[in-house]
XYZ file of N, CA and C in Angstrom:
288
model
N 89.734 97.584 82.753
C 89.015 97.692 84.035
C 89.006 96.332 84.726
N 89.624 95.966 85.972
C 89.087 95.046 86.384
C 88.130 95.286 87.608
N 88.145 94.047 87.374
C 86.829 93.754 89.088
C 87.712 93.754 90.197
N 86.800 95.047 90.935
C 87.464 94.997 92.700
C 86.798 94.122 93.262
N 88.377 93.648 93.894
C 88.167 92.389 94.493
C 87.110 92.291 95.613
N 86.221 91.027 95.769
C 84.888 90.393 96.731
C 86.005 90.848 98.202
N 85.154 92.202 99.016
C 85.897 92.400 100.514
C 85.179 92.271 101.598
N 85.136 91.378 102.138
C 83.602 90.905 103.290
C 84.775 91.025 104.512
N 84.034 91.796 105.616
C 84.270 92.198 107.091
C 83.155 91.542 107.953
N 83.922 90.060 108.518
C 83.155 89.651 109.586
C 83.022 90.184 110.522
N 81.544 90.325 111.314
C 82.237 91.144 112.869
C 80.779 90.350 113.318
N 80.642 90.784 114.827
C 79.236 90.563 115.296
C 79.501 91.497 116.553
N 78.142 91.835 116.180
C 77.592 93.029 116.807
C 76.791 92.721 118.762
N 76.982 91.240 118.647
C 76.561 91.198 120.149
C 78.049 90.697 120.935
N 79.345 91.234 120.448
C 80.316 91.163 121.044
C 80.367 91.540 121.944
N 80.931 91.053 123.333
C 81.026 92.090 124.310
C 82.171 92.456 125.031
N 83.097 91.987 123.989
C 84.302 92.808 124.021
C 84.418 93.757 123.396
N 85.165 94.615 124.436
C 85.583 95.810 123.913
C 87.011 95.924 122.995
N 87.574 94.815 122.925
C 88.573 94.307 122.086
C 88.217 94.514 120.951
N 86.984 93.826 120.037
C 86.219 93.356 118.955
C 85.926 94.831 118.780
N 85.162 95.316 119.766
C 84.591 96.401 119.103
C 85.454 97.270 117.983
N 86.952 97.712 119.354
C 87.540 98.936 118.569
C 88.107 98.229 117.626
N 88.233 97.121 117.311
C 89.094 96.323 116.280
C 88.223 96.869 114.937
N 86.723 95.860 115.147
C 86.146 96.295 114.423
C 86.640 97.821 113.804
N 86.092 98.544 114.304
C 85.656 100.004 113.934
C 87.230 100.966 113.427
N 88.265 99.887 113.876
C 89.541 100.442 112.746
C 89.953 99.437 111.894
N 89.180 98.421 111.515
C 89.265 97.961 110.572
C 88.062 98.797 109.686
N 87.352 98.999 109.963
C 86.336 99.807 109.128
C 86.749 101.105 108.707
N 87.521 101.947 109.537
C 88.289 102.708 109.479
C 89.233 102.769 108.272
N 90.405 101.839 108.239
C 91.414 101.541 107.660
C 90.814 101.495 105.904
N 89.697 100.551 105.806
C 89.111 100.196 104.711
C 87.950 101.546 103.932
N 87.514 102.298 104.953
C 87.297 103.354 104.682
C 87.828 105.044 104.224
N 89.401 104.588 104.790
C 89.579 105.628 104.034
C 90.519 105.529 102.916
N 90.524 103.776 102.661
C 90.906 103.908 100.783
C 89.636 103.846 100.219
N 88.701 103.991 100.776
C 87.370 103.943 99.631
C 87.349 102.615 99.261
N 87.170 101.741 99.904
C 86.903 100.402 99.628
C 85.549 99.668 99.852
N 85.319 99.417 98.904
C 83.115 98.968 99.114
C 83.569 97.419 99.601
N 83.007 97.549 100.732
C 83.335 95.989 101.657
C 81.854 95.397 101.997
N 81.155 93.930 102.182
C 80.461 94.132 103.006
C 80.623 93.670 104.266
N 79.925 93.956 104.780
C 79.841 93.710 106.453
C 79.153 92.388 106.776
N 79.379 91.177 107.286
C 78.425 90.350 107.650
C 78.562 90.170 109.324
N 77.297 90.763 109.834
C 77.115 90.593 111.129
C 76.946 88.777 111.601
N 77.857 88.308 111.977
C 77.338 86.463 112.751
C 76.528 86.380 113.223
N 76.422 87.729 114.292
C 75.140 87.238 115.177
C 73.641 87.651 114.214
N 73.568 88.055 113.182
C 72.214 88.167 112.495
C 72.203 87.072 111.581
N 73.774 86.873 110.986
C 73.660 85.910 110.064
C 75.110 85.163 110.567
N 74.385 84.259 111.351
C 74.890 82.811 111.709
C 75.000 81.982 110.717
N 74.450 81.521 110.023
C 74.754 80.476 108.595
C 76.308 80.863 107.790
N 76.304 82.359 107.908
C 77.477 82.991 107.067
C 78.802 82.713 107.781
N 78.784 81.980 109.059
C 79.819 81.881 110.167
C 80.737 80.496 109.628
N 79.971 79.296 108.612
C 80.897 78.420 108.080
C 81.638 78.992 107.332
N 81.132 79.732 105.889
C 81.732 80.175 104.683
C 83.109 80.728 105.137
N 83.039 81.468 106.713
C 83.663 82.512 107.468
C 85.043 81.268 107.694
N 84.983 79.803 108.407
C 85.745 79.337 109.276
C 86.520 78.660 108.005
N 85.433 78.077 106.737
C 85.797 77.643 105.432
C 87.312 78.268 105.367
N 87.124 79.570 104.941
C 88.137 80.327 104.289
C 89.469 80.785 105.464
N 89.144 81.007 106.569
C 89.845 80.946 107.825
C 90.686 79.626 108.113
N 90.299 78.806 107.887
C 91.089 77.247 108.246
C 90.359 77.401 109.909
N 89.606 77.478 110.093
C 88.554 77.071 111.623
C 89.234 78.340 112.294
N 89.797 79.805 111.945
C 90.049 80.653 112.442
C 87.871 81.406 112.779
N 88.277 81.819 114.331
C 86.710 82.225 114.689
C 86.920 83.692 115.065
N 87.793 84.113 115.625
C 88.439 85.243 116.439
C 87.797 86.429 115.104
N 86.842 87.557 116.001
C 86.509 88.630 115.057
C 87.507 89.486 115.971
N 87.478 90.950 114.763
C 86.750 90.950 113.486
C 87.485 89.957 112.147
N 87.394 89.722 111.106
C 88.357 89.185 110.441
C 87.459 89.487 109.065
N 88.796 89.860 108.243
C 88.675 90.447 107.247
C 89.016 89.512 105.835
N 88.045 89.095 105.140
C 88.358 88.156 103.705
C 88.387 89.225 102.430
N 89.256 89.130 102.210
C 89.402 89.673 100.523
C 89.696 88.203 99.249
N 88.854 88.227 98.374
C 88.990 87.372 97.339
C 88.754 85.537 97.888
N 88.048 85.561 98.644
C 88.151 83.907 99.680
C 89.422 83.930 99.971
N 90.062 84.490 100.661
C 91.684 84.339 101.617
C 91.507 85.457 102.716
N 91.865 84.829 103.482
C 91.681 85.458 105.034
C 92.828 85.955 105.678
N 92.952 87.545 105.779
C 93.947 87.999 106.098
C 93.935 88.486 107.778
N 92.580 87.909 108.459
C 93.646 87.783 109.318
C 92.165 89.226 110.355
N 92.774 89.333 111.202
C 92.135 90.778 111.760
C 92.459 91.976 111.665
N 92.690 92.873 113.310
C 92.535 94.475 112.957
C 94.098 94.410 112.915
N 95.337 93.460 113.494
C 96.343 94.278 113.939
C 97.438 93.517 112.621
N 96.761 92.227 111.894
C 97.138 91.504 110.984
C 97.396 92.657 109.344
N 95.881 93.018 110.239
C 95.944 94.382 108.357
C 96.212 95.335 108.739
N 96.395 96.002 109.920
C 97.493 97.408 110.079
C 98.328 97.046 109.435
N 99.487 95.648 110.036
C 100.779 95.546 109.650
C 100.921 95.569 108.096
N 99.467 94.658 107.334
C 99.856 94.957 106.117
C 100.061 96.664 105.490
N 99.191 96.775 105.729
C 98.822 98.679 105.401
C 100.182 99.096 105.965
N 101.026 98.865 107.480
C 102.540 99.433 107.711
C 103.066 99.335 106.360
N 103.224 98.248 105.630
C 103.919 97.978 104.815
C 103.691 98.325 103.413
N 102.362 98.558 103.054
C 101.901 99.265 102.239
C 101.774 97.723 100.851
N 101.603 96.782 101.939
C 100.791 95.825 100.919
C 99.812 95.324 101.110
N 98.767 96.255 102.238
C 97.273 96.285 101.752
C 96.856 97.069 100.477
N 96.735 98.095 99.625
C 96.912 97.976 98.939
C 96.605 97.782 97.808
N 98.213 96.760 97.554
C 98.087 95.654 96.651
C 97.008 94.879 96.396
N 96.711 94.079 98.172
C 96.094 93.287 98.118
C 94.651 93.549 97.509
N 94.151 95.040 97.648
C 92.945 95.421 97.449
C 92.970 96.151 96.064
N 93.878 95.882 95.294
C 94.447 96.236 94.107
C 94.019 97.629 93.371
N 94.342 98.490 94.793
C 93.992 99.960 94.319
C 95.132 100.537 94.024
N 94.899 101.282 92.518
C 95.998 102.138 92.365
C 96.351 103.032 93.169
N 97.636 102.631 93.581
C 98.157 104.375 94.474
C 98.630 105.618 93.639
C-alpha cells in the first residue's frame, strides 16, 4: 500500500475572473472524476498559505494551480494536457 500522494488545489474564491473560475471548477472536475482526495486552499481565506503556494511554484501566482507531492504542475490547461496524455495519472499514482 502506498501513500496517495499530498494533492492541494490553490484557487481563491474572490476571483473575479471568469477565467479562474471555470479553470478552477475543471480542474476540480478532472480530479474528481479519478476520485482523487485533494485539498482545496482558498488564498483569499488563507493568505499565509499563498508563500508555501509561490515556494513550490518558483514565484508562479496565476490560479488555479495545482501541487501534487511539493511540485507544481502548473494549472487547468497544464493538467488537461497531462491527463491528454494520460500522465496525470501517473503522476497521481492511480492504478488504471
Amino acid at each position: 500500500y502506498t501513500m496517495s500522494p499530498k494533492v492541494i488545489l490553490y484557487t481563491s474564491s474572490v476571483s473575479f475572473s471568469s477565467h479562474c473560475r471555470s479553470h478552477t471548477g475543471s480542474l476540480k472536475h478532472i480530479l474528481d472524476s479519478k476520485g482523487v482526495e485533494y485539498e482545496e486552499v482558498d488564498l483569499a481565506t488563507n493568505r499565509e498559505r499563498a508563500e508555501e503556494m509561490v515556494k513550490v511554484s518558483g514565484g508562479e501566482r496565476a490560479l488555479p494551480q495545482l501541487h501534487i507531492d511539493e511540485k507544481s504542475y502548473g494549472g487547468f490547461v497544464d493538467v488537461q494536457e497531462l491527463e491528454d496524455h494520460g500522465e496525470l495519472s501517473k503522476v497521481l499514482q492511480l492504478s488504471s
